[in-house]
Amino acid sequence: MNYPLPLAQWLNPTRPDDTVVAWLGEHHWTLGDLRRDVSVQVQALQAQSGERWALCFEDSYLFIVALLASLHAGKVPVIPGHCRESLLNEQQDLFDGVMSETTLQWEGPHLAVTATPTSFAHSDIILPPIAADSYVELFTSGSTGQPKQIIKPVALLDEEARMLHTRFGPRLAGCRVVASVVPQHLYGLTFRIFLPMACGMPLHASMLYYAEQLSALAPQHRYVFISSPAFLKRLDANLTPPPVEMILSAGGMLPWKEVKETQSWLNVWLDEIYGSTETGIMAWRQRVDNSTSWQLFPEVTLRAEGEEWRLLSPLLNDPEGMLLDDQLELVDDGFRLVGRRGRIVKIEEKRVSLSEIERRLMALEGIVDAAAVPVSRGGRQGIGVALVLTEQARQQWQENGGKAQEQAWRRALMPVLESVAVPRYWRVIDEIPVNTLNKRVYAQLQELFS
């Protein structure tokens, strides 16, 4: 079998039924199991009239079942970016139904996906072909605070896996894949799902939440660890190191201190990936010192346009490329990241829309205006908000000492925002500071939290 495999060939009938696809503890799922489970879900989806189905899973194996079933059934898989019930109900116009591993309080059509225990030969199963122009829809935080739809043709996701295999193939060979990231964003989708499936590498069905789970991996195998900086910051060097051959990290920069501690514990230097949901992978680096610059993947190029940079990549739908939000500095052996434009910030490696936080706050009773800014304290980032209140709300704030009201606001925001997006720092002011062009003065807002 020639790797990497495009998604349409993942269930290729010439691949042996006993090929291991995923595992959890002592249990292994084979290609025969996957064919059977996909077939069951294809039939269930064909009985449904809705076209667009949200995939809400943490379990990698069941996610793959739902992804393949929706594509083979001629449906559109939608990655909403979260699995929160209140937001799913609020976003009902974004999809026609939900597929998940657990029962959800979702008010529309729902299919619960499970792995069935009985196995039979793949020759008994004939699946409808996947359309050549099939695609996946992802949603990410837009600059307006509303979910931003991004169309990813399956062909481009296959291409991304091919580029990763070209760059890292020899280091991936013979490894299993474990991950501490969910498949609810492009990084998780590409690295936790597409990469192992395309390269024939068994993947761990469950997500790793703690360093103890990483340490407890069976020592007879070798692993590629798909991580985030947030997880790597919490490693415990007192634990027994697992046989990790390669660590991939994306979503933000890991401080150099933690890079060295990670290398010291696992005896492998971290490989970082630079990219976004809109762009796919753009560059990589193995940071063996703190000045290591980024290297573009082959076929990816950057073009200067004034102070901005235009990305040209085979992973973009538009041959004209796209302007980046990031500010870059070219150096002799690559480039460095020096800043970011726009209203999207990274908190604990998660994309957080400041506009979305402000919109949610202003929907609460008593809040007239709101401004959100990232705040760094003690090496940790959080969200600070400055609020303008009605007279009655301001009076309640003063009478209650503020803390009780802050807790009430937090409770109101928890169902609709990622936990890292819920503000940690609060200020009540008379008005949001603006300049002569009526634009908000964010430097002045930042000073409120100094």
Coordinates of C-alpha atoms in Angstrom, one line a residue:
M1 CA 0.0 0.0 0.0
N2 CA 1.4 3.4 -1.0
Y3 CA 1.1 6.1 1.6
P4 CA -0.2 8.7 2.1
L5 CA -3.8 7.5 1.3
P6 CA -6.4 10.1 0.2
L7 CA -9.6 9.9 2.3
A8 CA -11.5 8.2 -0.4
Q9 CA -9.1 5.2 -0.1
W10 CA -9.1 4.9 3.7
L11 CA -11.6 2.0 3.4
N12 CA -10.0 0.6 0.2
P13 CA -11.2 -3.0 -0.1
T14 CA -7.7 -4.2 -0.9
R15 CA -6.5 -3.2 2.6
P16 CA -6.7 -6.2 5.0
D17 CA -9.6 -6.3 7.5
D18 CA -7.2 -6.9 10.4
T19 CA -5.3 -3.6 9.9
V20 CA -5.4 -1.8 13.2
V21 CA -6.9 1.7 12.9
A22 CA -7.3 2.8 16.6
W23 CA -7.0 1.5 20.1
L24 CA -8.1 2.4 23.7
G25 CA -6.5 0.4 26.5
E26 CA -6.5 -3.2 25.5
H27 CA -9.2 -2.8 22.8
H28 CA -8.2 -2.4 19.2
W29 CA -10.5 -1.4 16.3
T30 CA -9.6 -2.8 12.9
L31 CA -10.3 -1.7 9.3
G32 CA -13.0 -4.4 9.3
D33 CA -14.6 -2.8 12.4
L34 CA -14.4 0.6 10.7
R35 CA -16.0 -0.6 7.5
R36 CA -18.9 -2.1 9.5
D37 CA -19.5 0.9 11.7
V38 CA -19.4 3.3 8.8
S39 CA -21.9 1.2 6.9
V40 CA -24.3 1.3 9.8
Q41 CA -24.1 5.1 10.0
V42 CA -24.4 5.5 6.2
Q43 CA -27.7 3.7 6.4
A44 CA -28.8 5.9 9.3
L45 CA -27.9 9.1 7.5
Q46 CA -29.5 8.1 4.2
A47 CA -32.8 7.8 6.1
Q48 CA -32.4 11.5 7.2
S49 CA -33.4 14.4 4.9
G50 CA -31.0 16.9 6.4
E51 CA -27.8 17.5 4.4
R52 CA -25.4 19.2 6.8
W53 CA -24.4 17.3 10.0
A54 CA -22.4 18.7 12.9
L55 CA -19.8 16.2 14.2
C56 CA -19.4 16.6 18.0
F57 CA -16.8 14.1 19.2
E58 CA -13.8 13.8 21.4
D59 CA -13.3 10.1 20.6
S60 CA -11.1 9.8 17.5
Y61 CA -12.4 6.5 16.3
L62 CA -16.1 7.6 16.4
F63 CA -15.2 10.9 14.8
I64 CA -13.7 9.0 11.9
V65 CA -16.8 6.8 11.7
A66 CA -19.1 9.9 11.5
L67 CA -16.8 11.7 9.1
L68 CA -16.6 8.8 6.6
A69 CA -20.3 8.0 7.0
S70 CA -21.4 11.5 6.2
L71 CA -19.2 11.7 3.1
H72 CA -20.1 8.3 1.8
A73 CA -23.8 9.1 2.4
G74 CA -23.4 12.3 0.3
K75 CA -23.9 14.6 3.3
V76 CA -21.7 17.6 4.4
P77 CA -19.8 17.1 7.7
V78 CA -19.7 20.3 9.7
I79 CA -17.1 20.9 12.4
P80 CA -18.8 23.5 14.7
G81 CA -15.6 24.1 16.8
H82 CA -17.2 23.0 20.1
C83 CA -19.6 20.5 21.6
R84 CA -21.6 22.8 23.9
E85 CA -25.3 22.1 23.9
S86 CA -26.5 25.7 24.4
L87 CA -24.4 27.0 21.5
L88 CA -25.5 24.1 19.2
N89 CA -29.1 25.1 19.8
E90 CA -28.3 28.8 19.3
Q91 CA -26.5 27.9 16.0
Q92 CA -29.3 25.7 14.6
D93 CA -29.2 27.5 11.2
L94 CA -25.6 26.3 10.7
F95 CA -26.5 22.6 10.3
D96 CA -29.4 20.3 9.9
G97 CA -28.5 17.6 12.5
V98 CA -25.9 16.5 15.0
M99 CA -23.9 13.3 15.3
S100 CA -22.2 12.7 18.6
E101 CA -20.9 10.0 20.9
T102 CA -23.2 11.0 23.8
T103 CA -26.8 12.1 24.1
L104 CA -27.1 15.9 23.8
Q105 CA -29.9 18.3 24.8
W106 CA -30.1 19.3 21.1
E107 CA -33.4 20.4 19.7
G108 CA -33.0 19.0 16.2
P109 CA -32.2 15.7 14.5
H110 CA -29.6 13.7 16.3
L111 CA -27.7 10.5 15.6
A112 CA -25.7 8.8 18.5
V113 CA -22.7 7.1 17.0
T114 CA -21.4 3.9 18.7
A115 CA -19.0 1.1 17.9
T116 CA -20.9 -2.1 17.3
P117 CA -19.4 -5.3 18.8
T118 CA -20.0 -7.8 15.8
S119 CA -17.5 -8.1 13.1
F120 CA -17.9 -9.5 9.6
A121 CA -15.9 -9.5 6.3
H122 CA -15.5 -6.3 4.4
S123 CA -16.7 -8.1 1.2
D124 CA -20.3 -7.9 2.7
I125 CA -20.1 -4.1 2.6
I126 CA -20.6 -1.9 -0.4
L127 CA -20.4 1.8 0.3
P128 CA -21.5 4.6 -2.0
P129 CA -18.5 6.4 -3.5
I130 CA -17.4 9.7 -2.0
A131 CA -17.9 12.6 -4.5
A132 CA -14.8 14.1 -5.9
D133 CA -15.9 17.6 -4.9
S134 CA -16.9 16.7 -1.3
Y135 CA -15.9 19.1 1.4
V136 CA -15.9 19.7 5.2
E137 CA -17.3 22.9 6.8
L138 CA -15.4 24.3 9.8
F139 CA -16.5 27.3 12.0
T140 CA -14.0 29.5 13.8
S141 CA -14.3 32.8 15.6
G142 CA -14.6 35.6 13.0
S143 CA -13.5 39.2 13.5
T144 CA -17.1 40.2 14.0
G145 CA -17.6 37.7 16.8
Q146 CA -20.0 35.6 14.7
P147 CA -18.9 32.1 13.7
K148 CA -16.9 32.2 10.5
Q149 CA -17.6 29.5 8.0
I150 CA -14.5 28.0 6.2
I151 CA -15.0 25.5 3.4
K152 CA -12.3 22.8 3.2
P153 CA -12.5 20.5 0.2
V154 CA -11.5 17.0 1.1
A155 CA -8.9 17.2 -1.7
L156 CA -7.1 20.0 0.2
L157 CA -7.2 18.1 3.5
D158 CA -5.6 15.1 1.6
E159 CA -3.0 17.5 0.2
E160 CA -2.2 18.8 3.7
A161 CA -1.6 15.2 4.9
R162 CA 0.6 14.6 1.8
M163 CA 2.7 17.7 2.6
L164 CA 3.2 16.5 6.2
H165 CA 4.1 13.0 5.1
T166 CA 6.6 14.5 2.6
R167 CA 8.2 16.5 5.4
F168 CA 8.0 14.1 8.3
G169 CA 7.4 10.6 6.8
P170 CA 10.6 8.8 7.9
R171 CA 10.1 10.0 11.5
L172 CA 6.4 8.9 11.5
A173 CA 7.1 5.4 10.2
G174 CA 6.2 2.6 12.6
C175 CA 4.7 5.0 15.2
R176 CA 1.3 5.3 16.9
V177 CA -0.4 8.6 17.3
V178 CA -1.6 10.1 20.6
A179 CA -3.1 13.5 21.1
S180 CA -4.1 16.1 23.6
V181 CA -6.1 18.2 21.2
V182 CA -9.7 17.7 20.0
P183 CA -10.7 17.2 16.3
Q184 CA -12.9 20.3 16.6
H185 CA -10.4 22.6 14.8
L186 CA -8.2 22.2 11.8
Y187 CA -5.1 21.3 13.8
G188 CA -6.8 18.4 15.5
L189 CA -8.6 17.4 12.3
T190 CA -5.4 17.3 10.2
F191 CA -2.9 15.9 12.7
R192 CA -5.1 13.7 15.0
I193 CA -7.3 12.3 12.2
F194 CA -6.1 12.8 8.6
L195 CA -2.4 12.3 9.2
P196 CA -2.6 8.9 11.0
M197 CA -5.3 7.6 8.7
A198 CA -3.5 8.7 5.5
C199 CA -0.2 7.2 6.8
G200 CA -1.6 4.0 8.2
M201 CA -0.6 4.8 11.8
P202 CA -2.9 3.4 14.6
L203 CA -4.4 6.3 16.6
H204 CA -5.4 6.6 20.2
A205 CA -9.2 6.9 20.4
S206 CA -9.2 9.0 23.6
M207 CA -7.7 12.4 24.2
L208 CA -4.9 12.8 26.7
Y209 CA -5.8 15.3 29.5
Y210 CA -2.9 14.7 31.9
A211 CA 0.8 14.1 31.9
E212 CA 0.1 10.9 33.8
Q213 CA -1.8 9.5 30.8
L214 CA 1.2 10.2 28.6
S215 CA 3.6 8.6 31.0
A216 CA 1.4 5.5 31.2
L217 CA 1.5 4.7 27.4
A218 CA 2.5 1.1 26.7
P219 CA 6.3 1.0 26.4
Q220 CA 6.4 -1.6 23.6
H221 CA 5.3 1.0 21.0
R222 CA 6.7 4.2 19.7
Y223 CA 4.6 7.3 19.6
V224 CA 4.0 10.6 17.8
F225 CA 2.5 13.1 20.3
I226 CA 0.1 15.7 18.8
S227 CA 0.1 18.4 21.5
S228 CA -0.5 22.0 22.4
P229 CA 1.8 24.3 24.3
A230 CA -0.8 24.4 27.1
F231 CA -0.4 20.6 27.7
L232 CA 3.4 20.7 27.5
K233 CA 3.6 23.4 30.1
R234 CA 2.0 20.9 32.6
L235 CA 4.5 18.0 32.1
D236 CA 5.9 16.4 35.2
A237 CA 9.5 15.4 35.0
N238 CA 9.1 13.1 38.0
L239 CA 7.0 10.7 35.9
T240 CA 8.5 7.9 33.8
P241 CA 9.0 9.3 30.2
P242 CA 7.1 7.4 27.5
P243 CA 8.8 6.3 24.2
V244 CA 7.8 9.4 22.3
E245 CA 9.7 9.7 19.0
M246 CA 8.2 13.0 17.9
I247 CA 6.3 15.9 19.4
L248 CA 4.2 18.2 17.2
S249 CA 2.7 21.3 18.7
A250 CA 0.6 24.2 17.2
G251 CA -1.7 27.0 18.3
G252 CA 0.9 29.2 20.1
M253 CA 4.5 29.5 21.1
L254 CA 5.8 27.4 24.0
P255 CA 8.2 29.4 26.2
W256 CA 11.8 28.4 25.8
K257 CA 12.1 27.2 29.4
E258 CA 9.3 24.7 28.8
V259 CA 10.9 23.7 25.4
K260 CA 14.1 22.7 27.2
E261 CA 12.2 20.9 30.0
T262 CA 10.1 18.9 27.5
Q263 CA 13.3 17.9 25.6
S264 CA 15.0 17.0 28.9
W265 CA 12.1 14.7 29.9
L266 CA 11.3 13.1 26.6
N267 CA 14.8 13.3 25.0
V268 CA 13.3 14.8 21.8
W269 CA 13.2 18.3 20.5
L270 CA 9.7 19.8 19.8
D271 CA 8.5 20.3 16.2
E272 CA 6.2 23.4 16.0
I273 CA 3.7 24.0 13.3
Y274 CA 2.6 27.5 12.1
G275 CA -0.8 27.8 10.4
S276 CA -4.4 28.5 10.9
T277 CA -7.9 27.2 10.0
E278 CA -8.0 29.5 7.0
T279 CA -4.5 28.8 5.7
G280 CA -3.7 25.2 6.7
I281 CA -0.1 24.5 7.5
M282 CA 2.4 27.2 6.4
A283 CA 5.7 26.5 8.2
W284 CA 7.5 24.4 10.8
R285 CA 10.5 24.6 13.0
Q286 CA 12.4 22.3 15.4
R287 CA 13.4 24.7 18.1
V288 CA 16.8 23.5 19.3
D289 CA 17.6 27.0 20.5
N290 CA 15.4 30.0 21.1
S291 CA 16.4 31.8 17.9
T292 CA 15.3 29.0 15.5
S293 CA 13.3 30.6 12.7
W294 CA 10.3 29.3 10.8
Q295 CA 10.7 27.4 7.5
L296 CA 8.0 27.3 4.9
F297 CA 6.7 24.0 3.7
P298 CA 7.6 23.2 0.1
E299 CA 5.2 24.9 -2.4
V300 CA 4.2 27.5 0.2
T301 CA 5.5 31.1 -0.5
L302 CA 5.1 34.5 1.0
R303 CA 4.9 37.8 -0.9
A304 CA 5.4 41.2 0.7
E305 CA 2.6 43.8 0.0
G306 CA 3.5 46.9 1.9
E307 CA 3.7 46.1 5.6
E308 CA 1.5 43.0 5.0
W309 CA 2.3 39.5 3.7
R310 CA 0.3 37.5 1.2
L311 CA 0.4 33.7 1.5
L312 CA 0.4 31.6 -1.7
S313 CA -0.3 27.9 -0.9
P314 CA -1.7 24.8 -2.6
L315 CA -3.9 24.5 0.6
L316 CA -5.9 27.7 -0.3
N317 CA -9.1 27.7 -2.3
D318 CA -8.1 31.0 -3.9
P319 CA -5.1 30.9 -6.3
E320 CA -4.6 34.6 -5.5
G321 CA -3.7 33.7 -2.0
M322 CA -4.6 35.6 1.1
L323 CA -3.3 38.4 3.3
L324 CA -2.1 37.2 6.7
D325 CA -3.1 38.7 10.1
D326 CA 0.3 38.0 11.4
Q327 CA 3.2 40.4 11.1
L328 CA 6.5 38.7 9.9
E329 CA 10.1 39.5 9.8
L330 CA 12.4 37.9 7.2
V331 CA 15.8 36.6 8.4
D332 CA 18.6 34.9 6.6
D333 CA 17.3 31.3 7.2
G334 CA 13.6 31.8 7.3
F335 CA 11.2 34.2 9.1
R336 CA 10.1 35.2 12.6
L337 CA 6.6 36.1 13.9
V338 CA 6.6 39.6 15.4
G339 CA 2.9 40.3 16.1
R340 CA -0.7 39.9 15.1
R341 CA -3.3 42.2 13.6
G342 CA -7.1 42.0 14.1
R343 CA -9.5 41.2 16.9
I344 CA -8.6 37.5 17.3
V345 CA -6.1 36.7 20.1
K346 CA -4.6 33.4 21.4
I347 CA -5.3 32.5 25.0
E348 CA -3.9 29.2 26.1
E349 CA -3.4 28.3 22.4
K350 CA -7.2 28.8 21.7
R351 CA -8.4 31.4 19.2
V352 CA -10.5 33.9 21.2
S353 CA -12.7 36.5 19.5
L354 CA -12.6 39.8 21.6
S355 CA -15.7 41.0 19.5
E356 CA -17.6 37.8 20.5
I357 CA -16.9 38.4 24.2
E358 CA -18.0 42.0 23.9
R359 CA -21.2 41.0 22.1
R360 CA -22.1 38.4 24.7
L361 CA -21.5 40.9 27.6
M362 CA -23.7 43.6 26.0
A363 CA -26.5 41.0 25.7
L364 CA -26.6 40.8 29.6
E365 CA -28.9 43.0 31.5
G366 CA -27.5 46.3 32.8
I367 CA -24.4 46.4 30.5
V368 CA -24.4 49.4 28.1
D369 CA -21.0 49.0 26.5
A370 CA -18.0 46.6 26.8
A371 CA -14.4 46.4 25.7
A372 CA -12.3 43.3 25.9
V373 CA -8.5 43.1 25.9
P374 CA -5.9 40.4 26.5
V375 CA -4.1 40.8 29.9
S376 CA -0.8 39.2 30.9
R377 CA -0.1 38.6 34.6
G378 CA 2.6 36.4 36.1
G379 CA 3.3 34.8 32.8
R380 CA -0.3 33.8 32.3
Q381 CA -2.8 35.4 29.9
G382 CA -6.4 36.0 30.5
I383 CA -9.2 38.4 29.3
G384 CA -9.9 41.7 30.9
V385 CA -13.1 43.7 30.2
A386 CA -14.1 47.3 30.8
L387 CA -17.8 47.8 31.2
V388 CA -20.2 50.7 31.1
L389 CA -23.3 50.0 33.1
T390 CA -26.8 51.5 33.4
E391 CA -27.3 53.6 36.5
Q392 CA -29.2 50.9 38.3
A393 CA -26.6 48.2 37.5
R394 CA -23.8 50.5 38.6
Q395 CA -25.5 51.1 41.9
Q396 CA -25.9 47.4 42.4
W397 CA -22.3 46.9 41.6
Q398 CA -21.2 49.5 44.2
E399 CA -23.6 48.1 46.9
N400 CA -22.5 44.5 46.4
G401 CA -18.8 45.3 46.2
G402 CA -18.5 44.0 42.7
K403 CA -17.4 40.4 43.4
A404 CA -20.9 38.9 43.5
Q405 CA -21.8 40.6 40.2
E406 CA -18.6 39.4 38.6
Q407 CA -19.5 35.8 39.5
A408 CA -23.0 36.3 38.1
W409 CA -21.6 37.6 34.8
R410 CA -19.2 34.7 34.7
R411 CA -22.0 32.2 35.2
A412 CA -24.0 33.8 32.4
L413 CA -21.1 33.6 30.0
M414 CA -19.9 30.0 30.8
P415 CA -22.5 28.2 28.6
V416 CA -21.7 30.3 25.5
L417 CA -17.9 31.0 25.7
E418 CA -14.8 28.8 25.9
S419 CA -13.6 28.8 29.5
V420 CA -10.4 30.7 28.5
A421 CA -12.6 33.4 26.9
V422 CA -14.6 34.1 30.1
P423 CA -13.1 37.3 31.5
R424 CA -10.9 37.0 34.6
Y425 CA -10.4 40.8 35.2
W426 CA -13.2 43.3 35.4
R427 CA -13.4 47.1 35.4
V428 CA -16.4 49.4 35.5
I429 CA -15.8 52.8 33.9
D430 CA -17.9 55.8 32.9
E431 CA -17.2 55.4 29.1
I432 CA -15.0 53.5 26.8
P433 CA -12.0 55.7 25.8
V434 CA -11.9 56.8 22.1
N435 CA -9.7 59.0 20.0
T436 CA -10.6 61.8 17.7
L437 CA -11.7 59.3 15.0
N438 CA -14.0 57.7 17.6
K439 CA -11.8 54.6 17.5
R440 CA -11.2 52.8 20.8
V441 CA -7.9 53.5 22.5
Y442 CA -6.7 50.0 23.4
A443 CA -3.5 51.1 25.0
Q444 CA -5.5 53.2 27.4
L445 CA -7.8 50.2 28.1
Q446 CA -4.8 48.0 28.8
E447 CA -3.6 50.5 31.4
L448 CA -6.8 49.8 33.4
F449 CA -5.4 46.3 34.1
S450 CA -1.7 47.2 34.8

